[in-house]
mmCIF file of C-alpha atoms in Angstrom:
data_model
loop_
_atom_site.group_PDB
_atom_site.id
_atom_site.type_symbol
_atom_site.label_atom_id
_atom_site.label_comp_id
_atom_site.label_asym_id
_atom_site.label_seq_id
_atom_site.Cartn_x
_atom_site.Cartn_y
_atom_site.Cartn_z
ATOM 1 C CA MET A 3 -17.596 32.875 -12.814
ATOM 2 C CA ASN A 4 -20.519 30.470 -12.309
ATOM 3 C CA GLN A 5 -19.360 29.826 -8.738
ATOM 4 C CA VAL A 6 -19.330 33.557 -8.012
ATOM 5 C CA LYS A 7 -22.878 33.982 -9.365
ATOM 6 C CA ARG A 8 -24.077 31.036 -7.286
ATOM 7 C CA ILE A 9 -22.522 32.494 -4.112
ATOM 8 C CA ILE A 10 -24.107 35.881 -4.814
ATOM 9 C CA VAL A 11 -27.544 34.282 -5.289
ATOM 10 C CA VAL A 12 -27.220 32.285 -2.076
ATOM 11 C CA CYS A 13 -26.071 35.376 -0.175
ATOM 12 C CA LEU A 14 -29.076 37.302 -1.463
ATOM 13 C CA LEU A 15 -31.385 34.476 -0.377
ATOM 14 C CA ALA A 16 -29.766 34.520 3.060
ATOM 15 C CA VAL A 17 -30.290 38.274 3.357
ATOM 16 C CA ILE A 18 -33.931 37.904 2.342
ATOM 17 C CA ALA A 19 -34.440 35.080 4.862
ATOM 18 C CA PHE A 20 -32.779 37.174 7.560
ATOM 19 C CA ALA A 21 -34.967 40.151 6.684
ATOM 20 C CA MET A 22 -38.028 37.922 7.060
ATOM 21 C CA GLY A 23 -36.967 37.090 10.607
ATOM 22 C CA GLU A 24 -35.703 33.542 10.080
ATOM 23 C CA ARG A 25 -32.851 32.331 12.225
ATOM 24 C CA VAL A 26 -30.134 30.156 10.744
ATOM 25 C CA SER A 27 -27.302 27.917 12.050
ATOM 26 C CA LEU A 28 -24.676 25.319 11.247
ATOM 27 C CA ARG A 29 -25.627 21.938 12.640
ATOM 28 C CA ALA A 30 -28.453 19.500 12.061
ATOM 29 C CA GLN A 31 -29.597 18.535 15.514
ATOM 30 C CA ILE A 32 -32.833 16.653 15.165
ATOM 31 C CA ALA A 33 -35.182 15.374 12.539
ATOM 32 C CA GLU A 34 -38.815 15.119 13.524
ATOM 33 C CA LEU A 35 -41.854 13.448 12.080
ATOM 34 C CA PRO A 36 -44.919 15.440 13.153
ATOM 35 C CA GLU A 37 -47.845 13.052 13.739
ATOM 36 C CA SER A 38 -46.063 10.168 12.019
ATOM 37 C CA LYS A 39 -48.128 7.247 10.785
ATOM 38 C CA ARG A 40 -45.145 4.966 10.071
ATOM 39 C CA LYS A 41 -42.429 4.255 12.609
ATOM 40 C CA VAL A 42 -38.902 5.262 11.665
ATOM 41 C CA ARG A 43 -36.191 2.613 11.510
ATOM 42 C CA VAL A 44 -33.339 4.830 10.318
ATOM 43 C CA LEU A 45 -33.422 8.623 10.217
ATOM 44 C CA ALA A 46 -30.317 9.853 8.407
ATOM 45 C CA ARG A 47 -28.584 13.040 9.558
ATOM 46 C CA PRO A 48 -27.883 15.743 6.987
ATOM 47 C CA GLN A 49 -24.389 17.167 6.459
ATOM 48 C CA TYR A 50 -23.779 20.912 6.513
ATOM 49 C CA PRO A 51 -22.760 22.357 3.152
ATOM 50 C CA GLU A 52 -19.614 24.507 3.193
ATOM 51 C CA LEU A 53 -21.614 27.501 2.007
ATOM 52 C CA ALA A 54 -24.008 27.141 4.964
ATOM 53 C CA LYS A 55 -21.029 27.195 7.322
ATOM 54 C CA LYS A 56 -19.674 30.347 5.716
ATOM 55 C CA LEU A 57 -23.079 32.039 5.903
ATOM 56 C CA ASN A 58 -23.784 30.769 9.453
ATOM 57 C CA LEU A 59 -27.205 29.402 8.456
ATOM 58 C CA SER A 60 -29.793 27.686 10.674
ATOM 59 C CA GLY A 61 -33.468 26.851 10.468
ATOM 60 C CA VAL A 62 -35.938 24.078 9.772
ATOM 61 C CA VAL A 63 -36.266 22.241 6.477
ATOM 62 C CA LYS A 64 -39.415 20.226 5.782
ATOM 63 C CA ILE A 65 -39.228 17.290 3.383
ATOM 64 C CA GLU A 66 -42.243 15.293 2.225
ATOM 65 C CA VAL A 67 -41.343 11.678 1.507
ATOM 66 C CA ALA A 68 -43.217 8.870 -0.242
ATOM 67 C CA ILE A 69 -42.588 5.582 1.575
ATOM 68 C CA GLY A 70 -42.977 2.258 -0.219
ATOM 69 C CA THR A 71 -44.476 -0.879 1.279
ATOM 70 C CA ASP A 72 -40.949 -2.077 2.095
ATOM 71 C CA GLY A 73 -40.309 1.038 4.232
ATOM 72 C CA LYS A 74 -37.790 2.600 1.857
ATOM 73 C CA VAL A 75 -38.179 6.214 0.757
ATOM 74 C CA LYS A 76 -39.184 6.276 -2.906
ATOM 75 C CA ARG A 77 -39.365 10.030 -3.451
ATOM 76 C CA ALA A 78 -38.556 13.175 -1.505
ATOM 77 C CA HIS A 79 -39.831 16.694 -2.110
ATOM 78 C CA ILE A 80 -38.692 19.879 -0.383
ATOM 79 C CA VAL A 81 -41.715 21.513 1.263
ATOM 80 C CA GLY A 82 -39.960 24.423 2.950
ATOM 81 C CA GLY A 83 -36.715 25.747 4.347
ATOM 82 C CA HIS A 84 -33.579 27.584 3.332
ATOM 83 C CA PRO A 85 -32.369 26.507 -0.148
ATOM 84 C CA VAL A 86 -28.761 26.065 1.003
ATOM 85 C CA LEU A 87 -29.841 23.616 3.721
ATOM 86 C CA ALA A 88 -32.688 21.973 1.786
ATOM 87 C CA ALA A 89 -30.550 19.937 -0.616
ATOM 88 C CA GLU A 90 -28.749 18.163 2.241
ATOM 89 C CA ALA A 91 -32.014 17.600 4.118
ATOM 90 C CA GLU A 92 -33.522 16.050 0.976
ATOM 91 C CA ARG A 93 -30.493 13.763 0.596
ATOM 92 C CA ALA A 94 -30.797 12.650 4.230
ATOM 93 C CA ALA A 95 -34.527 12.015 3.806
ATOM 94 C CA MET A 96 -33.815 9.729 0.831
ATOM 95 C CA GLN A 97 -31.446 7.688 3.032
ATOM 96 C CA SER A 98 -34.008 7.296 5.831
ATOM 97 C CA GLU A 99 -35.999 4.106 6.333
ATOM 98 C CA PHE A 100 -39.393 3.341 7.886
ATOM 99 C CA GLU A 101 -41.265 0.262 9.088
ATOM 100 C CA PRO A 102 -42.888 -1.745 6.265
ATOM 101 C CA GLY A 103 -46.594 -1.127 5.678
ATOM 102 C CA PRO A 104 -49.519 -2.454 3.640
ATOM 103 C CA LYS A 105 -49.457 0.455 1.155
ATOM 104 C CA GLU A 106 -47.363 3.429 0.034
ATOM 105 C CA THR A 107 -47.747 6.393 2.377
ATOM 106 C CA SER A 108 -46.324 9.884 2.696
ATOM 107 C CA GLU A 109 -44.820 11.658 5.694
ATOM 108 C CA VAL A 110 -43.260 15.049 6.363
ATOM 109 C CA ILE A 111 -39.834 15.040 8.017
ATOM 110 C CA GLU A 112 -38.515 18.203 9.692
ATOM 111 C CA PHE A 113 -34.737 18.609 9.872
ATOM 112 C CA LYS A 114 -33.629 21.244 12.381
ATOM 113 C CA PHE A 115 -30.341 23.031 11.785
ATOM 114 C CA SER A 116 -28.891 25.034 14.688
ATOM 115 C CA PRO A 117 -25.513 26.372 15.887
ATOM 116 C CA GLN A 118 -22.873 23.977 17.191
#
C-alpha cells in the first residue's frame, strides 16, 4: 500500500511539473558547473530511477555541494529539480571529486536529464 501511495504522489508531482511547462526525460546527459571556482576531477553520472523511466521524466536538477580542502564532496543539497530525479543527482554529486584547494568551498552542479 505504501508503494501505491508513493507512486500516486510522484505521478501528481509529475502532472504539476508538466502543467508548469517543465519538460522531462530519461537519461542524464551532462552535468555542468556554472562559473566553477574549483576544477572537477571526477563528475559522476546519475542513474535513472525506474519510476522516472515509467513517467518519461526529463529536466535539470541543481545540487549545491560543499567541497573540502582535499577535493572530496562533504555535503550535497538539492537546490532545484524534479523530486524523482533529484535523489539520483544528489547521489552522483556526492561521488564527484574536485581539485584540492586551500579552504572549503561550495559549488552548484547542474545535472541534465533528457530522452535517450
